[in-house]
Amino acid sequence: MKSGFSSSPADRLALAVVTEPERAVPAPAGAREEAMRALLQTGADAGVTRIATRPNGDGERLLGQAWPFPSPFSVSVRTLSLADGLDRVEARARRSLERLGLPRGDVLLASCASDLAGAEGRALWDRMRALKDRGLYRRIGFVSTLEDGPVALARRFQPDVVQMPCNLLDQRPASGGVLDELAGLGVEVQVSSVFARGLLFTNRENLPPHLAGHGVALSRTRRLLAEARIDPMQAALAYCLGLPSVTAVVASLASAAELRAVLAAAHAPRPDLDWDALALREPAALTADPRVLVSTAA
């Protein structure tokens, strides 16, 4: 099994920089670019080496205009949905590198594991593998949920990387052994949604409708952390960084200030907590509507 531990928590963080209006502070174009430069320089100075991107909005373009020089970052790119067609998926994967101003990327991830499970899944994977063979991406993999059956897909496609949600509230990928199985197959395991799409930071009255019935359980988790005098962000990062099969922890953030908070929490001493007691008893509810983003951390 691969061990995800390294000498520094910052080295295991992957930054997913958010530029959507609901997260980022509205600002003129020049100010947005300067804010991106400040964020990236803060990460570089702290020893962060990974950036995770999506092919939506203008995030790739902003990143491409703001890299520090020399850039220490390796970059992962997600594909478009297969519903857009194979040709467009491939073209956009190439275009992502152009927008990022990079000759090559580190990882190309199929954005939806269900695309690989479908009729054109093998054709999609062959397109991605061809981009790897041409040297445009160093590694390929896919984004999965627990429900997608990532271990079976990994056995079928032999990816270099699998990224999937896992967090303090939904520990099923870890407790069920899925992360260990993936690592045992030689796959680099990355976890996302480490802050449970903001649920760790929201009050019961602000919960989306489909999670309203879980308000008591969420309040209980927050109370246990408060009694232990542990900040929710610190607990969330400590849990994910403590998973031995995990190589990278993807943290979503929108500013240098958020990054500084994440770095401080990641470097805090690991708390002695009953991790199992902090999980929701019905964690599948967290993935009932993935479009819901409650707060500023995803």
JSON list of N, CA and C in Angstrom, two decimals, residues 239-275:
[
{"chain": "A", "resi": 239, "resn": "TYR", "atom": "N", "xyz": [-8.38, 15.00, 10.06]},
{"chain": "A", "resi": 239, "resn": "TYR", "atom": "CA", "xyz": [-8.94, 13.69, 9.72]},
{"chain": "A", "resi": 239, "resn": "TYR", "atom": "C", "xyz": [-8.43, 13.23, 8.35]},
{"chain": "A", "resi": 240, "resn": "CYS", "atom": "N", "xyz": [-8.54, 14.09, 7.34]},
{"chain": "A", "resi": 240, "resn": "CYS", "atom": "CA", "xyz": [-8.15, 13.68, 5.99]},
{"chain": "A", "resi": 240, "resn": "CYS", "atom": "C", "xyz": [-6.64, 13.51, 5.85]},
{"chain": "A", "resi": 241, "resn": "LEU", "atom": "N", "xyz": [-5.87, 14.40, 6.46]},
{"chain": "A", "resi": 241, "resn": "LEU", "atom": "CA", "xyz": [-4.42, 14.28, 6.39]},
{"chain": "A", "resi": 241, "resn": "LEU", "atom": "C", "xyz": [-3.91, 13.07, 7.15]},
{"chain": "A", "resi": 242, "resn": "GLY", "atom": "N", "xyz": [-4.72, 12.56, 8.06]},
{"chain": "A", "resi": 242, "resn": "GLY", "atom": "CA", "xyz": [-4.33, 11.39, 8.83]},
{"chain": "A", "resi": 242, "resn": "GLY", "atom": "C", "xyz": [-4.67, 10.06, 8.19]},
{"chain": "A", "resi": 243, "resn": "LEU", "atom": "N", "xyz": [-5.29, 10.09, 7.01]},
{"chain": "A", "resi": 243, "resn": "LEU", "atom": "CA", "xyz": [-5.63, 8.85, 6.33]},
{"chain": "A", "resi": 243, "resn": "LEU", "atom": "C", "xyz": [-4.40, 8.31, 5.61]},
{"chain": "A", "resi": 244, "resn": "PRO", "atom": "N", "xyz": [-3.90, 7.15, 5.98]},
{"chain": "A", "resi": 244, "resn": "PRO", "atom": "CA", "xyz": [-2.61, 6.68, 5.46]},
{"chain": "A", "resi": 244, "resn": "PRO", "atom": "C", "xyz": [-2.59, 6.39, 3.97]},
{"chain": "A", "resi": 245, "resn": "SER", "atom": "N", "xyz": [-3.74, 6.12, 3.36]},
{"chain": "A", "resi": 245, "resn": "SER", "atom": "CA", "xyz": [-3.76, 5.80, 1.93]},
{"chain": "A", "resi": 245, "resn": "SER", "atom": "C", "xyz": [-3.85, 7.04, 1.05]},
{"chain": "A", "resi": 246, "resn": "VAL", "atom": "N", "xyz": [-4.03, 8.20, 1.66]},
{"chain": "A", "resi": 246, "resn": "VAL", "atom": "CA", "xyz": [-4.30, 9.41, 0.89]},
{"chain": "A", "resi": 246, "resn": "VAL", "atom": "C", "xyz": [-3.01, 10.17, 0.61]},
{"chain": "A", "resi": 247, "resn": "THR", "atom": "N", "xyz": [-2.81, 10.50, -0.66]},
{"chain": "A", "resi": 247, "resn": "THR", "atom": "CA", "xyz": [-1.64, 11.24, -1.09]},
{"chain": "A", "resi": 247, "resn": "THR", "atom": "C", "xyz": [-1.88, 12.74, -1.12]},
{"chain": "A", "resi": 248, "resn": "ALA", "atom": "N", "xyz": [-3.10, 13.15, -1.51]},
{"chain": "A", "resi": 248, "resn": "ALA", "atom": "CA", "xyz": [-3.40, 14.57, -1.62]},
{"chain": "A", "resi": 248, "resn": "ALA", "atom": "C", "xyz": [-4.80, 14.86, -1.08]},
{"chain": "A", "resi": 249, "resn": "VAL", "atom": "N", "xyz": [-4.91, 16.00, -0.40]},
{"chain": "A", "resi": 249, "resn": "VAL", "atom": "CA", "xyz": [-6.17, 16.47, 0.15]},
{"chain": "A", "resi": 249, "resn": "VAL", "atom": "C", "xyz": [-6.54, 17.75, -0.58]},
{"chain": "A", "resi": 250, "resn": "VAL", "atom": "N", "xyz": [-7.66, 17.73, -1.33]},
{"chain": "A", "resi": 250, "resn": "VAL", "atom": "CA", "xyz": [-8.05, 18.86, -2.15]},
{"chain": "A", "resi": 250, "resn": "VAL", "atom": "C", "xyz": [-8.91, 19.81, -1.34]},
{"chain": "A", "resi": 251, "resn": "ALA", "atom": "N", "xyz": [-8.41, 21.02, -1.12]},
{"chain": "A", "resi": 251, "resn": "ALA", "atom": "CA", "xyz": [-9.12, 22.03, -0.34]},
{"chain": "A", "resi": 251, "resn": "ALA", "atom": "C", "xyz": [-9.55, 23.17, -1.25]},
{"chain": "A", "resi": 252, "resn": "SER", "atom": "N", "xyz": [-10.84, 23.46, -1.24]},
{"chain": "A", "resi": 252, "resn": "SER", "atom": "CA", "xyz": [-11.40, 24.54, -2.04]},
{"chain": "A", "resi": 252, "resn": "SER", "atom": "C", "xyz": [-11.30, 25.85, -1.27]},
{"chain": "A", "resi": 253, "resn": "LEU", "atom": "N", "xyz": [-10.81, 26.89, -1.93]},
{"chain": "A", "resi": 253, "resn": "LEU", "atom": "CA", "xyz": [-10.69, 28.20, -1.30]},
{"chain": "A", "resi": 253, "resn": "LEU", "atom": "C", "xyz": [-10.72, 29.29, -2.35]},
{"chain": "A", "resi": 254, "resn": "ALA", "atom": "N", "xyz": [-10.99, 30.52, -1.89]},
{"chain": "A", "resi": 254, "resn": "ALA", "atom": "CA", "xyz": [-11.22, 31.62, -2.83]},
{"chain": "A", "resi": 254, "resn": "ALA", "atom": "C", "xyz": [-10.29, 32.80, -2.64]},
{"chain": "A", "resi": 255, "resn": "SER", "atom": "N", "xyz": [-9.41, 32.77, -1.64]},
{"chain": "A", "resi": 255, "resn": "SER", "atom": "CA", "xyz": [-8.56, 33.93, -1.39]},
{"chain": "A", "resi": 255, "resn": "SER", "atom": "C", "xyz": [-7.32, 33.53, -0.63]},
{"chain": "A", "resi": 256, "resn": "ALA", "atom": "N", "xyz": [-6.34, 34.43, -0.61]},
{"chain": "A", "resi": 256, "resn": "ALA", "atom": "CA", "xyz": [-5.13, 34.18, 0.17]},
{"chain": "A", "resi": 256, "resn": "ALA", "atom": "C", "xyz": [-5.45, 34.09, 1.65]},
{"chain": "A", "resi": 257, "resn": "ALA", "atom": "N", "xyz": [-6.44, 34.86, 2.11]},
{"chain": "A", "resi": 257, "resn": "ALA", "atom": "CA", "xyz": [-6.82, 34.80, 3.52]},
{"chain": "A", "resi": 257, "resn": "ALA", "atom": "C", "xyz": [-7.37, 33.42, 3.88]},
{"chain": "A", "resi": 258, "resn": "GLU", "atom": "N", "xyz": [-8.23, 32.85, 3.01]},
{"chain": "A", "resi": 258, "resn": "GLU", "atom": "CA", "xyz": [-8.73, 31.51, 3.25]},
{"chain": "A", "resi": 258, "resn": "GLU", "atom": "C", "xyz": [-7.59, 30.50, 3.25]},
{"chain": "A", "resi": 259, "resn": "LEU", "atom": "N", "xyz": [-6.64, 30.68, 2.33]},
{"chain": "A", "resi": 259, "resn": "LEU", "atom": "CA", "xyz": [-5.52, 29.75, 2.27]},
{"chain": "A", "resi": 259, "resn": "LEU", "atom": "C", "xyz": [-4.68, 29.82, 3.54]},
{"chain": "A", "resi": 260, "resn": "ARG", "atom": "N", "xyz": [-4.46, 31.01, 4.05]},
{"chain": "A", "resi": 260, "resn": "ARG", "atom": "CA", "xyz": [-3.70, 31.12, 5.30]},
{"chain": "A", "resi": 260, "resn": "ARG", "atom": "C", "xyz": [-4.41, 30.41, 6.45]},
{"chain": "A", "resi": 261, "resn": "ALA", "atom": "N", "xyz": [-5.75, 30.50, 6.48]},
{"chain": "A", "resi": 261, "resn": "ALA", "atom": "CA", "xyz": [-6.50, 29.79, 7.50]},
{"chain": "A", "resi": 261, "resn": "ALA", "atom": "C", "xyz": [-6.37, 28.28, 7.34]},
{"chain": "A", "resi": 262, "resn": "VAL", "atom": "N", "xyz": [-6.43, 27.80, 6.11]},
{"chain": "A", "resi": 262, "resn": "VAL", "atom": "CA", "xyz": [-6.28, 26.37, 5.84]},
{"chain": "A", "resi": 262, "resn": "VAL", "atom": "C", "xyz": [-4.89, 25.90, 6.23]},
{"chain": "A", "resi": 263, "resn": "LEU", "atom": "N", "xyz": [-3.87, 26.67, 5.88]},
{"chain": "A", "resi": 263, "resn": "LEU", "atom": "CA", "xyz": [-2.50, 26.28, 6.22]},
{"chain": "A", "resi": 263, "resn": "LEU", "atom": "C", "xyz": [-2.29, 26.22, 7.73]},
{"chain": "A", "resi": 264, "resn": "ALA", "atom": "N", "xyz": [-2.83, 27.21, 8.44]},
{"chain": "A", "resi": 264, "resn": "ALA", "atom": "CA", "xyz": [-2.69, 27.21, 9.89]},
{"chain": "A", "resi": 264, "resn": "ALA", "atom": "C", "xyz": [-3.37, 25.99, 10.50]},
{"chain": "A", "resi": 265, "resn": "ALA", "atom": "N", "xyz": [-4.57, 25.67, 10.00]},
{"chain": "A", "resi": 265, "resn": "ALA", "atom": "CA", "xyz": [-5.29, 24.51, 10.51]},
{"chain": "A", "resi": 265, "resn": "ALA", "atom": "C", "xyz": [-4.57, 23.22, 10.18]},
{"chain": "A", "resi": 266, "resn": "ALA", "atom": "N", "xyz": [-4.01, 23.12, 8.98]},
{"chain": "A", "resi": 266, "resn": "ALA", "atom": "CA", "xyz": [-3.32, 21.90, 8.56]},
{"chain": "A", "resi": 266, "resn": "ALA", "atom": "C", "xyz": [-2.06, 21.66, 9.38]},
{"chain": "A", "resi": 267, "resn": "HIS", "atom": "N", "xyz": [-1.39, 22.72, 9.80]},
{"chain": "A", "resi": 267, "resn": "HIS", "atom": "CA", "xyz": [-0.15, 22.57, 10.55]},
{"chain": "A", "resi": 267, "resn": "HIS", "atom": "C", "xyz": [-0.36, 22.49, 12.06]},
{"chain": "A", "resi": 268, "resn": "ALA", "atom": "N", "xyz": [-1.60, 22.64, 12.51]},
{"chain": "A", "resi": 268, "resn": "ALA", "atom": "CA", "xyz": [-1.87, 22.53, 13.94]},
{"chain": "A", "resi": 268, "resn": "ALA", "atom": "C", "xyz": [-1.65, 21.09, 14.40]},
{"chain": "A", "resi": 269, "resn": "PRO", "atom": "N", "xyz": [-1.29, 20.89, 15.66]},
{"chain": "A", "resi": 269, "resn": "PRO", "atom": "CA", "xyz": [-1.11, 19.52, 16.16]},
{"chain": "A", "resi": 269, "resn": "PRO", "atom": "C", "xyz": [-2.36, 18.68, 15.95]},
{"chain": "A", "resi": 270, "resn": "ARG", "atom": "N", "xyz": [-2.16, 17.42, 15.59]},
{"chain": "A", "resi": 270, "resn": "ARG", "atom": "CA", "xyz": [-3.31, 16.55, 15.34]},
{"chain": "A", "resi": 270, "resn": "ARG", "atom": "C", "xyz": [-4.05, 16.30, 16.65]},
{"chain": "A", "resi": 271, "resn": "PRO", "atom": "N", "xyz": [-5.35, 16.61, 16.69]},
{"chain": "A", "resi": 271, "resn": "PRO", "atom": "CA", "xyz": [-6.11, 16.43, 17.93]},
{"chain": "A", "resi": 271, "resn": "PRO", "atom": "C", "xyz": [-6.39, 14.96, 18.21]},
{"chain": "A", "resi": 272, "resn": "ASP", "atom": "N", "xyz": [-6.54, 14.65, 19.49]},
{"chain": "A", "resi": 272, "resn": "ASP", "atom": "CA", "xyz": [-6.88, 13.30, 19.91]},
{"chain": "A", "resi": 272, "resn": "ASP", "atom": "C", "xyz": [-8.39, 13.22, 20.04]},
{"chain": "A", "resi": 273, "resn": "LEU", "atom": "N", "xyz": [-9.06, 12.78, 18.98]},
{"chain": "A", "resi": 273, "resn": "LEU", "atom": "CA", "xyz": [-10.52, 12.76, 18.92]},
{"chain": "A", "resi": 273, "resn": "LEU", "atom": "C", "xyz": [-11.03, 11.36, 18.62]},
{"chain": "A", "resi": 274, "resn": "ASP", "atom": "N", "xyz": [-12.26, 11.12, 19.00]},
{"chain": "A", "resi": 274, "resn": "ASP", "atom": "CA", "xyz": [-12.95, 9.90, 18.60]},
{"chain": "A", "resi": 274, "resn": "ASP", "atom": "C", "xyz": [-13.55, 10.19, 17.23]},
{"chain": "A", "resi": 275, "resn": "TRP", "atom": "N", "xyz": [-12.80, 9.90, 16.19]},
{"chain": "A", "resi": 275, "resn": "TRP", "atom": "CA", "xyz": [-13.20, 10.28, 14.84]},
{"chain": "A", "resi": 275, "resn": "TRP", "atom": "C", "xyz": [-14.53, 9.63, 14.45]}
]
